[in-house]
């Protein structure tokens, strides 16, 4: 099942930049393991959205809590909800 994680980041850009490489490595590991369907930051730098493919909300919370951004305090707010993906436009879902 898919779980959407809507995240807000700290205003501390130094903290965010310092932990960005570890966060990106972690996100890639989730993609490679089939635990992350989509993910990316908002253009204004205020946060991001991750869509996990996991069995439960608890597993999604565990993945969030192991993220280097979470461990460093970059995430100041997180909201995880189950999500039913019902439609995808193939052309619009391509990476930019």
Short mmCIF file of N, CA and C in Angstrom, two decimals:
data_model
loop_
_atom_site.label_atom_id
_atom_site.label_comp_id
_atom_site.label_asym_id
_atom_site.label_seq_id
_atom_site.Cartn_x
_atom_site.Cartn_y
_atom_site.Cartn_z
N UNK A 1 0.85 -1.18 0.00
CA UNK A 1 0.00 0.00 0.00
C UNK A 1 0.89 1.24 0.00
N UNK A 2 0.39 2.27 -0.63
CA UNK A 2 1.13 3.52 -0.67
C UNK A 2 0.76 4.42 0.51
N UNK A 3 1.80 5.08 1.04
CA UNK A 3 1.62 6.06 2.12
C UNK A 3 2.34 7.33 1.71
N UNK A 4 1.62 8.44 1.74
CA UNK A 4 2.18 9.75 1.42
C UNK A 4 2.73 10.36 2.69
N UNK A 5 3.94 10.89 2.60
CA UNK A 5 4.56 11.60 3.72
C UNK A 5 4.79 13.03 3.28
N UNK A 6 3.97 13.95 3.81
CA UNK A 6 4.10 15.37 3.53
C UNK A 6 5.00 15.96 4.60
N UNK A 7 6.15 16.51 4.17
CA UNK A 7 7.18 16.96 5.11
C UNK A 7 7.41 18.46 5.04
N UNK A 8 7.67 19.06 6.19
CA UNK A 8 8.11 20.44 6.27
C UNK A 8 9.54 20.43 6.81
N UNK A 9 10.40 21.25 6.20
CA UNK A 9 11.81 21.33 6.59
C UNK A 9 12.05 22.52 7.52
N UNK A 10 13.12 22.42 8.26
CA UNK A 10 13.60 23.52 9.07
C UNK A 10 13.99 24.70 8.18
N UNK A 11 14.03 25.88 8.75
CA UNK A 11 14.52 27.06 8.03
C UNK A 11 16.05 27.12 8.03
N UNK A 12 16.69 26.26 8.79
CA UNK A 12 18.14 26.23 8.90
C UNK A 12 18.74 25.59 7.65
N UNK A 13 19.10 26.41 6.68
CA UNK A 13 19.62 25.92 5.39
C UNK A 13 20.95 25.20 5.56
N UNK A 14 21.76 25.63 6.51
CA UNK A 14 23.05 24.99 6.75
C UNK A 14 22.83 23.53 7.18
N UNK A 15 21.90 23.30 8.08
CA UNK A 15 21.59 21.95 8.55
C UNK A 15 21.08 21.09 7.40
N UNK A 16 20.20 21.67 6.60
CA UNK A 16 19.64 20.95 5.44
C UNK A 16 20.75 20.58 4.45
N UNK A 17 21.60 21.54 4.11
CA UNK A 17 22.68 21.31 3.14
C UNK A 17 23.69 20.29 3.66
N UNK A 18 23.98 20.36 4.95
CA UNK A 18 24.97 19.47 5.57
C UNK A 18 24.54 18.00 5.47
N UNK A 19 23.25 17.75 5.60
CA UNK A 19 22.76 16.37 5.62
C UNK A 19 22.14 15.93 4.30
N UNK A 20 22.16 16.80 3.29
CA UNK A 20 21.56 16.46 1.98
C UNK A 20 22.21 15.24 1.33
N UNK A 21 23.53 15.10 1.31
CA UNK A 21 24.11 13.91 0.67
C UNK A 21 23.65 12.60 1.32
N UNK A 22 23.61 12.55 2.63
CA UNK A 22 23.17 11.33 3.33
C UNK A 22 21.70 11.07 3.06
N UNK A 23 20.89 12.13 3.03
CA UNK A 23 19.46 11.98 2.74
C UNK A 23 19.26 11.43 1.33
N UNK A 24 19.98 11.97 0.35
CA UNK A 24 19.85 11.50 -1.03
C UNK A 24 20.27 10.04 -1.15
N UNK A 25 21.33 9.66 -0.46
CA UNK A 25 21.77 8.26 -0.46
C UNK A 25 20.68 7.36 0.14
N UNK A 26 20.07 7.82 1.23
CA UNK A 26 19.01 7.05 1.88
C UNK A 26 17.80 6.90 0.95
N UNK A 27 17.40 7.98 0.31
CA UNK A 27 16.27 7.93 -0.62
C UNK A 27 16.57 6.95 -1.75
N UNK A 28 17.79 6.97 -2.28
CA UNK A 28 18.16 6.02 -3.34
C UNK A 28 18.08 4.59 -2.83
N UNK A 29 18.47 4.36 -1.59
CA UNK A 29 18.40 3.00 -1.04
C UNK A 29 16.95 2.54 -0.93
N UNK A 30 16.03 3.45 -0.61
CA UNK A 30 14.61 3.10 -0.55
C UNK A 30 14.06 2.79 -1.94
N UNK A 31 14.48 3.59 -2.93
CA UNK A 31 14.07 3.32 -4.31
C UNK A 31 14.57 1.95 -4.75
N UNK A 32 15.83 1.68 -4.49
CA UNK A 32 16.43 0.40 -4.90
C UNK A 32 15.76 -0.79 -4.22
N UNK A 33 15.29 -0.59 -2.99
CA UNK A 33 14.64 -1.67 -2.23
C UNK A 33 13.15 -1.80 -2.56
N UNK A 34 12.62 -0.92 -3.41
CA UNK A 34 11.20 -0.97 -3.75
C UNK A 34 10.30 -0.45 -2.64
N UNK A 35 10.85 0.38 -1.76
CA UNK A 35 10.08 0.94 -0.63
C UNK A 35 9.61 2.37 -0.90
N UNK A 36 10.11 2.99 -1.97
CA UNK A 36 9.74 4.37 -2.29
C UNK A 36 9.26 4.42 -3.73
N UNK A 37 8.04 4.92 -3.93
CA UNK A 37 7.47 5.03 -5.27
C UNK A 37 7.85 6.35 -5.93
N UNK A 38 7.75 7.45 -5.18
CA UNK A 38 8.04 8.80 -5.68
C UNK A 38 8.64 9.60 -4.54
N UNK A 39 9.33 10.67 -4.89
CA UNK A 39 9.81 11.57 -3.86
C UNK A 39 10.45 12.79 -4.47
N UNK A 40 10.43 13.88 -3.71
CA UNK A 40 11.10 15.09 -4.15
C UNK A 40 10.74 16.28 -3.29
N UNK A 41 11.60 17.31 -3.35
CA UNK A 41 11.36 18.53 -2.57
C UNK A 41 10.41 19.48 -3.29
N UNK A 42 9.85 20.40 -2.53
CA UNK A 42 9.08 21.49 -3.12
C UNK A 42 10.05 22.54 -3.64
N UNK A 43 9.74 23.19 -4.76
CA UNK A 43 10.67 24.16 -5.35
C UNK A 43 11.08 25.30 -4.42
N UNK A 44 10.22 25.65 -3.46
CA UNK A 44 10.55 26.76 -2.57
C UNK A 44 11.44 26.34 -1.39
N UNK A 45 11.79 25.05 -1.31
CA UNK A 45 12.67 24.57 -0.25
C UNK A 45 12.01 24.39 1.10
N UNK A 46 10.69 24.49 1.16
CA UNK A 46 9.98 24.43 2.44
C UNK A 46 9.76 23.00 2.94
N UNK A 47 9.95 22.02 2.06
CA UNK A 47 9.70 20.64 2.46
C UNK A 47 9.69 19.74 1.25
N UNK A 48 9.03 18.59 1.40
CA UNK A 48 9.00 17.65 0.30
C UNK A 48 7.87 16.64 0.47
N UNK A 49 7.80 15.74 -0.48
CA UNK A 49 6.78 14.71 -0.48
C UNK A 49 7.46 13.39 -0.82
N UNK A 50 7.19 12.39 0.00
CA UNK A 50 7.67 11.03 -0.25
C UNK A 50 6.46 10.11 -0.29
N UNK A 51 6.44 9.18 -1.24
CA UNK A 51 5.38 8.19 -1.33
C UNK A 51 6.02 6.82 -1.15
N UNK A 52 5.77 6.25 0.02
CA UNK A 52 6.32 4.94 0.35
C UNK A 52 5.41 3.83 -0.18
N UNK A 53 6.00 2.70 -0.51
CA UNK A 53 5.26 1.48 -0.85
C UNK A 53 5.60 0.47 0.23
N UNK A 54 4.74 0.39 1.26
CA UNK A 54 4.99 -0.45 2.43
C UNK A 54 3.68 -1.08 2.90
N UNK A 55 3.79 -1.99 3.85
CA UNK A 55 2.63 -2.74 4.33
C UNK A 55 1.79 -1.99 5.35
N UNK A 56 2.39 -1.01 6.06
CA UNK A 56 1.65 -0.37 7.15
C UNK A 56 2.14 1.05 7.40
N UNK A 57 1.31 1.81 8.10
CA UNK A 57 1.71 3.17 8.49
C UNK A 57 2.92 3.12 9.41
N UNK A 58 2.98 2.10 10.26
CA UNK A 58 4.11 1.97 11.17
C UNK A 58 5.42 1.77 10.40
N UNK A 59 5.36 1.02 9.32
CA UNK A 59 6.56 0.84 8.50
C UNK A 59 6.95 2.15 7.83
N UNK A 60 5.97 2.90 7.35
CA UNK A 60 6.26 4.21 6.75
C UNK A 60 6.89 5.14 7.79
N UNK A 61 6.36 5.13 9.00
CA UNK A 61 6.92 5.96 10.08
C UNK A 61 8.35 5.54 10.40
N UNK A 62 8.61 4.24 10.38
CA UNK A 62 9.96 3.75 10.64
C UNK A 62 10.93 4.21 9.55
N UNK A 63 10.51 4.15 8.29
CA UNK A 63 11.36 4.64 7.20
C UNK A 63 11.64 6.13 7.35
N UNK A 64 10.62 6.88 7.70
CA UNK A 64 10.81 8.32 7.94
C UNK A 64 11.80 8.55 9.08
N UNK A 65 11.63 7.82 10.16
CA UNK A 65 12.45 8.04 11.35
C UNK A 65 13.91 7.66 11.15
N UNK A 66 14.20 6.79 10.17
CA UNK A 66 15.58 6.40 9.87
C UNK A 66 16.26 7.33 8.86
N UNK A 67 15.49 8.23 8.27
CA UNK A 67 16.02 9.16 7.28
C UNK A 67 17.04 10.08 7.95
N UNK A 68 18.20 10.29 7.35
CA UNK A 68 19.18 11.21 7.93
C UNK A 68 18.63 12.61 8.20
N UNK A 69 17.69 13.07 7.38
CA UNK A 69 17.07 14.37 7.66
C UNK A 69 16.27 14.32 8.96
N UNK A 70 15.58 13.22 9.21
CA UNK A 70 14.82 13.09 10.46
C UNK A 70 15.79 13.05 11.64
N UNK A 71 16.84 12.27 11.52
CA UNK A 71 17.81 12.13 12.61
C UNK A 71 18.51 13.44 12.93
N UNK A 72 18.68 14.30 11.92
CA UNK A 72 19.37 15.58 12.10
C UNK A 72 18.44 16.72 12.49
N UNK A 73 17.14 16.48 12.50
CA UNK A 73 16.20 17.53 12.85
C UNK A 73 15.80 18.43 11.70
N UNK A 74 16.04 17.99 10.47
CA UNK A 74 15.63 18.78 9.29
C UNK A 74 14.11 18.75 9.15
N UNK A 75 13.50 17.58 9.40
CA UNK A 75 12.04 17.50 9.33
C UNK A 75 11.45 18.13 10.59
N UNK A 76 10.68 19.19 10.42
CA UNK A 76 10.04 19.82 11.58
C UNK A 76 8.56 19.42 11.66
N UNK A 77 8.04 18.86 10.58
CA UNK A 77 6.67 18.36 10.58
C UNK A 77 6.56 17.26 9.54
N UNK A 78 5.79 16.24 9.87
CA UNK A 78 5.57 15.13 8.96
C UNK A 78 4.14 14.65 9.14
N UNK A 79 3.48 14.42 8.02
CA UNK A 79 2.13 13.87 8.06
C UNK A 79 2.09 12.68 7.09
N UNK A 80 1.86 11.50 7.64
CA UNK A 80 1.81 10.29 6.84
C UNK A 80 0.37 9.79 6.78
N UNK A 81 -0.09 9.56 5.55
CA UNK A 81 -1.45 9.07 5.34
C UNK A 81 -1.45 8.00 4.26
N UNK A 82 -2.33 6.99 4.38
CA UNK A 82 -2.47 6.03 3.30
C UNK A 82 -3.03 6.73 2.06
N UNK A 83 -2.61 6.23 0.89
CA UNK A 83 -3.01 6.88 -0.35
C UNK A 83 -3.37 5.82 -1.38
N UNK A 84 -4.50 6.00 -2.02
CA UNK A 84 -4.94 5.10 -3.08
C UNK A 84 -4.66 5.78 -4.42
N UNK A 85 -3.67 5.30 -5.11
CA UNK A 85 -3.33 5.82 -6.43
C UNK A 85 -4.32 5.23 -7.43
N UNK A 86 -5.15 6.09 -8.01
CA UNK A 86 -6.21 5.62 -8.91
C UNK A 86 -5.99 6.00 -10.37
N UNK A 87 -5.11 6.95 -10.62
CA UNK A 87 -4.90 7.38 -11.99
C UNK A 87 -3.49 7.92 -12.16
N UNK A 88 -2.89 7.60 -13.31
CA UNK A 88 -1.56 8.11 -13.65
C UNK A 88 -1.56 8.46 -15.13
N UNK A 89 -1.12 9.64 -15.45
CA UNK A 89 -0.92 10.03 -16.84
C UNK A 89 0.54 9.76 -17.17
N UNK A 90 0.83 8.79 -18.05
CA UNK A 90 2.23 8.39 -18.30
C UNK A 90 3.14 9.55 -18.72
N UNK A 91 2.65 10.43 -19.56
CA UNK A 91 3.48 11.54 -20.02
C UNK A 91 3.76 12.55 -18.90
N UNK A 92 2.79 12.76 -18.02
CA UNK A 92 2.96 13.74 -16.96
C UNK A 92 3.74 13.19 -15.76
N UNK A 93 3.90 11.88 -15.70
CA UNK A 93 4.59 11.28 -14.56
C UNK A 93 6.08 11.05 -14.81
N UNK A 94 6.58 11.47 -15.96
CA UNK A 94 8.00 11.34 -16.28
C UNK A 94 8.82 12.34 -15.46
N UNK A 95 10.04 11.94 -15.14
CA UNK A 95 10.94 12.84 -14.42
C UNK A 95 11.30 14.02 -15.30
N UNK A 96 11.41 15.16 -14.67
CA UNK A 96 11.78 16.38 -15.42
C UNK A 96 13.26 16.43 -15.67
#
